[in-house]
Amino acid sequence: SQSSKDEVQKAFIAFYGRPAAPTGLDWWADEYESTGSWDALIESFSNTSESQSLYSATTTEALVEQIFQQSLGRSTSTQEGLDYWCDQLDSGAQTSGDLILSVLQVAATSTGTDGDTIDNKLEAANFFTNMLATDATLEDSYSGATVASDARDLLSAVDSSSSSVATAMSGYDDFAVELECTSSEPNWLW
């Protein structure tokens, strides 16, 4: 369902900071619908080299800040908020993967800037994933660390403003043209 795809796309945004490839989005949405659980996704996403390189902080505080920057484009807003999320990790109540998804889910259900930022990132990511789905050559070219970094850069500029979505969509159009030159790196982006 589109609802499951949207939730999985949000997980790609939170864990990887980039849109999903259509094949991966479909596979994980089907997996979620068949199990009704995020456990497999959290375990798989948090153990990838891509996620581990994005969340490589050496302190709990730095990790929480990386999570907020990746998902929301901002740092924690209060010391109490930082302390809460750090306590979740330090006490073992949540793993880093659980925390990544929790921050995203809390933000996505909030009204205001954080909710708008998640909605806008989802809109831009879905635009790009749907563009890839229209052309198998484009989807096949969406692979490798350099391509992931470029896709991540475009999505990281999306914030709570509607103009940031339009800018990202225009950037993704240009990016799709560049993808016509295929990468020789392995396709691990789904």
mmCIF file of C-alpha atoms in Angstrom:
data_model
loop_
_atom_site.group_PDB
_atom_site.id
_atom_site.type_symbol
_atom_site.label_atom_id
_atom_site.label_comp_id
_atom_site.label_asym_id
_atom_site.label_seq_id
_atom_site.Cartn_x
_atom_site.Cartn_y
_atom_site.Cartn_z
ATOM 1 C CA SER A 1 0.000 0.000 0.000
ATOM 2 C CA GLN A 2 1.063 3.602 -0.449
ATOM 3 C CA SER A 3 0.914 4.081 3.314
ATOM 4 C CA SER A 4 3.501 1.321 3.848
ATOM 5 C CA LYS A 5 5.666 2.719 1.061
ATOM 6 C CA ASP A 6 5.544 6.157 2.676
ATOM 7 C CA GLU A 7 6.616 4.735 6.031
ATOM 8 C CA VAL A 8 9.478 2.814 4.408
ATOM 9 C CA GLN A 9 10.519 5.884 2.410
ATOM 10 C CA LYS A 10 10.664 7.825 5.696
ATOM 11 C CA ALA A 11 12.940 5.099 7.077
ATOM 12 C CA PHE A 12 15.239 5.503 4.068
ATOM 13 C CA ILE A 13 15.296 9.239 4.766
ATOM 14 C CA ALA A 14 16.093 8.695 8.450
ATOM 15 C CA PHE A 15 18.657 5.904 8.092
ATOM 16 C CA TYR A 16 20.301 6.929 4.821
ATOM 17 C CA GLY A 17 19.293 10.538 4.180
ATOM 18 C CA ARG A 18 18.282 9.735 0.610
ATOM 19 C CA PRO A 19 15.356 8.386 -1.403
ATOM 20 C CA ALA A 20 14.860 4.650 -1.835
ATOM 21 C CA ALA A 21 15.271 2.915 -5.158
ATOM 22 C CA PRO A 22 11.867 1.646 -6.356
ATOM 23 C CA THR A 23 12.790 -2.044 -6.030
ATOM 24 C CA GLY A 24 13.981 -1.630 -2.465
ATOM 25 C CA LEU A 25 10.992 0.489 -1.506
ATOM 26 C CA ASP A 26 8.589 -2.131 -2.835
ATOM 27 C CA TRP A 27 10.457 -5.011 -1.179
ATOM 28 C CA TRP A 28 10.594 -3.387 2.254
ATOM 29 C CA ALA A 29 6.959 -2.226 2.044
ATOM 30 C CA ASP A 30 5.907 -5.813 1.257
ATOM 31 C CA GLU A 31 8.092 -7.084 4.106
ATOM 32 C CA TYR A 32 6.521 -4.623 6.524
ATOM 33 C CA GLU A 33 2.996 -5.487 5.396
ATOM 34 C CA SER A 34 3.622 -9.229 5.719
ATOM 35 C CA THR A 35 5.168 -9.029 9.200
ATOM 36 C CA GLY A 36 3.545 -5.917 10.655
ATOM 37 C CA SER A 37 6.868 -5.190 12.348
ATOM 38 C CA TRP A 38 9.731 -2.756 11.879
ATOM 39 C CA ASP A 39 12.205 -5.121 13.550
ATOM 40 C CA ALA A 40 13.695 -6.587 10.358
ATOM 41 C CA LEU A 41 13.964 -3.184 8.718
ATOM 42 C CA ILE A 42 15.631 -1.573 11.741
ATOM 43 C CA GLU A 43 18.066 -4.464 12.087
ATOM 44 C CA SER A 44 18.936 -4.478 8.402
ATOM 45 C CA PHE A 45 19.138 -0.707 7.888
ATOM 46 C CA SER A 46 21.156 0.004 11.027
ATOM 47 C CA ASN A 47 23.723 -2.685 10.185
ATOM 48 C CA THR A 48 24.562 -1.478 6.681
ATOM 49 C CA SER A 49 27.889 0.167 6.024
ATOM 50 C CA GLU A 50 26.017 3.184 4.638
ATOM 51 C CA SER A 51 24.072 3.760 7.851
ATOM 52 C CA GLN A 52 27.045 3.025 10.059
ATOM 53 C CA SER A 53 29.178 5.578 8.200
ATOM 54 C CA LEU A 54 26.462 8.227 8.568
ATOM 55 C CA TYR A 55 26.054 7.524 12.282
ATOM 56 C CA SER A 56 29.671 7.102 13.324
ATOM 57 C CA ALA A 57 29.649 9.337 16.409
ATOM 58 C CA THR A 58 31.853 8.300 19.301
ATOM 59 C CA THR A 59 29.631 9.746 22.052
ATOM 60 C CA THR A 60 25.947 9.329 22.789
ATOM 61 C CA GLU A 61 25.357 13.070 22.574
ATOM 62 C CA ALA A 62 27.050 13.295 19.186
ATOM 63 C CA LEU A 63 25.034 10.325 17.891
ATOM 64 C CA VAL A 64 21.743 11.905 18.962
ATOM 65 C CA GLU A 65 22.769 15.140 17.237
ATOM 66 C CA GLN A 66 23.663 13.212 14.050
ATOM 67 C CA ILE A 67 20.228 11.565 14.115
ATOM 68 C CA PHE A 68 18.469 14.922 14.432
ATOM 69 C CA GLN A 69 20.587 16.510 11.702
ATOM 70 C CA GLN A 70 19.989 13.596 9.324
ATOM 71 C CA SER A 71 16.210 13.428 9.774
ATOM 72 C CA LEU A 72 15.252 16.999 10.609
ATOM 73 C CA GLY A 73 18.155 19.146 9.454
ATOM 74 C CA ARG A 74 18.588 20.596 12.927
ATOM 75 C CA SER A 75 20.060 19.815 16.310
ATOM 76 C CA THR A 76 18.028 18.922 19.366
ATOM 77 C CA SER A 77 16.110 21.967 20.521
ATOM 78 C CA THR A 78 16.588 21.660 24.272
ATOM 79 C CA GLN A 79 19.016 20.143 26.726
ATOM 80 C CA GLU A 80 16.087 18.182 28.163
ATOM 81 C CA GLY A 81 15.375 16.703 24.742
ATOM 82 C CA LEU A 82 19.010 15.776 24.243
ATOM 83 C CA ASP A 83 19.126 14.246 27.729
ATOM 84 C CA TYR A 84 15.941 12.243 27.085
ATOM 85 C CA TRP A 85 17.207 10.694 23.842
ATOM 86 C CA CYS A 86 20.665 10.054 25.332
ATOM 87 C CA ASP A 87 19.052 8.320 28.311
ATOM 88 C CA GLN A 88 17.073 6.123 25.902
ATOM 89 C CA LEU A 89 20.342 4.911 24.383
ATOM 90 C CA ASP A 90 22.446 4.757 27.538
ATOM 91 C CA SER A 91 19.811 2.823 29.496
ATOM 92 C CA GLY A 92 19.401 0.286 26.692
ATOM 93 C CA ALA A 93 15.724 1.197 26.289
ATOM 94 C CA GLN A 94 16.428 1.773 22.596
ATOM 95 C CA THR A 95 19.179 0.762 20.196
ATOM 96 C CA SER A 96 20.561 3.387 17.842
ATOM 97 C CA GLY A 97 18.363 1.929 15.091
ATOM 98 C CA ASP A 98 15.282 2.156 17.303
ATOM 99 C CA LEU A 99 16.194 5.733 18.164
ATOM 100 C CA ILE A 100 16.604 6.742 14.520
ATOM 101 C CA LEU A 101 13.102 5.482 13.763
ATOM 102 C CA SER A 102 11.640 6.922 16.991
ATOM 103 C CA VAL A 103 12.924 10.437 16.309
ATOM 104 C CA LEU A 104 11.493 10.236 12.807
ATOM 105 C CA GLN A 105 8.113 8.956 13.995
ATOM 106 C CA VAL A 106 7.800 11.582 16.729
ATOM 107 C CA ALA A 107 8.707 14.346 14.277
ATOM 108 C CA ALA A 108 6.402 13.014 11.559
ATOM 109 C CA THR A 109 3.391 13.151 13.871
ATOM 110 C CA SER A 110 4.135 16.631 15.196
ATOM 111 C CA THR A 111 2.563 19.779 13.895
ATOM 112 C CA GLY A 112 4.807 22.612 12.863
ATOM 113 C CA THR A 113 8.298 22.734 11.468
ATOM 114 C CA ASP A 114 9.425 19.143 12.175
ATOM 115 C CA GLY A 115 6.254 17.594 10.770
ATOM 116 C CA ASP A 116 6.435 19.857 7.728
ATOM 117 C CA THR A 117 10.104 18.975 7.207
ATOM 118 C CA ILE A 118 9.355 15.226 7.248
ATOM 119 C CA ASP A 119 6.358 15.696 4.925
ATOM 120 C CA ASN A 120 8.468 17.751 2.509
ATOM 121 C CA LYS A 121 11.366 15.290 2.550
ATOM 122 C CA LEU A 122 8.861 12.496 1.872
ATOM 123 C CA GLU A 123 7.364 14.415 -1.047
ATOM 124 C CA ALA A 124 10.776 15.078 -2.601
ATOM 125 C CA ALA A 125 11.970 11.501 -2.009
ATOM 126 C CA ASN A 126 8.788 10.026 -3.495
ATOM 127 C CA PHE A 127 9.161 12.290 -6.524
ATOM 128 C CA PHE A 128 12.652 10.945 -7.152
ATOM 129 C CA THR A 129 11.785 7.295 -6.473
ATOM 130 C CA ASN A 130 8.783 7.544 -8.802
ATOM 131 C CA MET A 131 11.010 9.103 -11.469
ATOM 132 C CA LEU A 132 13.404 6.160 -11.169
ATOM 133 C CA ALA A 133 10.481 3.727 -11.430
ATOM 134 C CA THR A 134 9.615 5.024 -14.893
ATOM 135 C CA ASP A 135 12.951 3.993 -16.406
ATOM 136 C CA ALA A 136 14.810 0.771 -15.605
ATOM 137 C CA THR A 137 18.068 2.320 -16.835
ATOM 138 C CA LEU A 138 17.720 5.134 -14.306
ATOM 139 C CA GLU A 139 16.995 2.715 -11.477
ATOM 140 C CA ASP A 140 19.970 0.538 -12.449
ATOM 141 C CA SER A 141 22.185 3.653 -12.459
ATOM 142 C CA TYR A 142 21.085 4.627 -8.940
ATOM 143 C CA SER A 143 23.932 2.783 -7.260
ATOM 144 C CA GLY A 144 27.201 3.367 -5.490
ATOM 145 C CA ALA A 145 28.487 5.637 -2.764
ATOM 146 C CA THR A 146 28.965 8.714 -4.966
ATOM 147 C CA VAL A 147 25.438 8.549 -6.340
ATOM 148 C CA ALA A 148 24.028 8.017 -2.824
ATOM 149 C CA SER A 149 25.971 11.026 -1.570
ATOM 150 C CA ASP A 150 24.660 13.210 -4.386
ATOM 151 C CA ALA A 151 21.059 12.084 -3.727
ATOM 152 C CA ARG A 152 21.602 12.712 -0.002
ATOM 153 C CA ASP A 153 22.873 16.236 -0.671
ATOM 154 C CA LEU A 154 19.717 17.149 -2.568
ATOM 155 C CA LEU A 155 17.414 15.780 0.127
ATOM 156 C CA SER A 156 19.364 17.367 2.986
ATOM 157 C CA ALA A 157 18.450 20.829 1.653
ATOM 158 C CA VAL A 158 14.721 20.116 2.063
ATOM 159 C CA ASP A 159 13.229 21.815 5.095
ATOM 160 C CA SER A 160 9.765 22.964 6.194
ATOM 161 C CA SER A 161 9.376 25.404 3.291
ATOM 162 C CA SER A 162 7.548 24.450 0.109
ATOM 163 C CA SER A 163 10.224 26.197 -1.957
ATOM 164 C CA SER A 164 12.810 23.688 -0.695
ATOM 165 C CA VAL A 165 10.728 20.849 -2.161
ATOM 166 C CA ALA A 166 10.555 22.571 -5.548
ATOM 167 C CA THR A 167 14.328 23.116 -5.472
ATOM 168 C CA ALA A 168 14.966 19.460 -4.625
ATOM 169 C CA MET A 169 12.617 18.268 -7.365
ATOM 170 C CA SER A 170 14.402 20.430 -9.903
ATOM 171 C CA GLY A 171 17.714 19.095 -8.630
ATOM 172 C CA TYR A 172 16.474 15.519 -8.908
ATOM 173 C CA ASP A 173 15.427 16.176 -12.518
ATOM 174 C CA ASP A 174 18.986 17.304 -13.260
ATOM 175 C CA PHE A 175 20.373 14.394 -11.245
ATOM 176 C CA ALA A 176 18.360 11.912 -13.324
ATOM 177 C CA VAL A 177 20.041 13.249 -16.450
ATOM 178 C CA GLU A 178 23.425 12.627 -14.830
ATOM 179 C CA LEU A 179 22.387 9.073 -13.923
ATOM 180 C CA GLU A 180 22.277 8.213 -17.605
ATOM 181 C CA CYS A 181 26.042 7.695 -17.182
ATOM 182 C CA THR A 182 25.900 4.467 -15.209
ATOM 183 C CA SER A 183 28.066 3.728 -12.219
ATOM 184 C CA SER A 184 30.268 0.654 -11.932
ATOM 185 C CA GLU A 185 29.841 0.522 -8.147
ATOM 186 C CA PRO A 186 27.633 -2.253 -6.722
ATOM 187 C CA ASN A 187 23.925 -1.501 -6.328
ATOM 188 C CA TRP A 188 23.333 -1.523 -2.565
ATOM 189 C CA LEU A 189 20.944 1.404 -2.528
ATOM 190 C CA TRP A 190 17.742 -0.489 -2.127
#
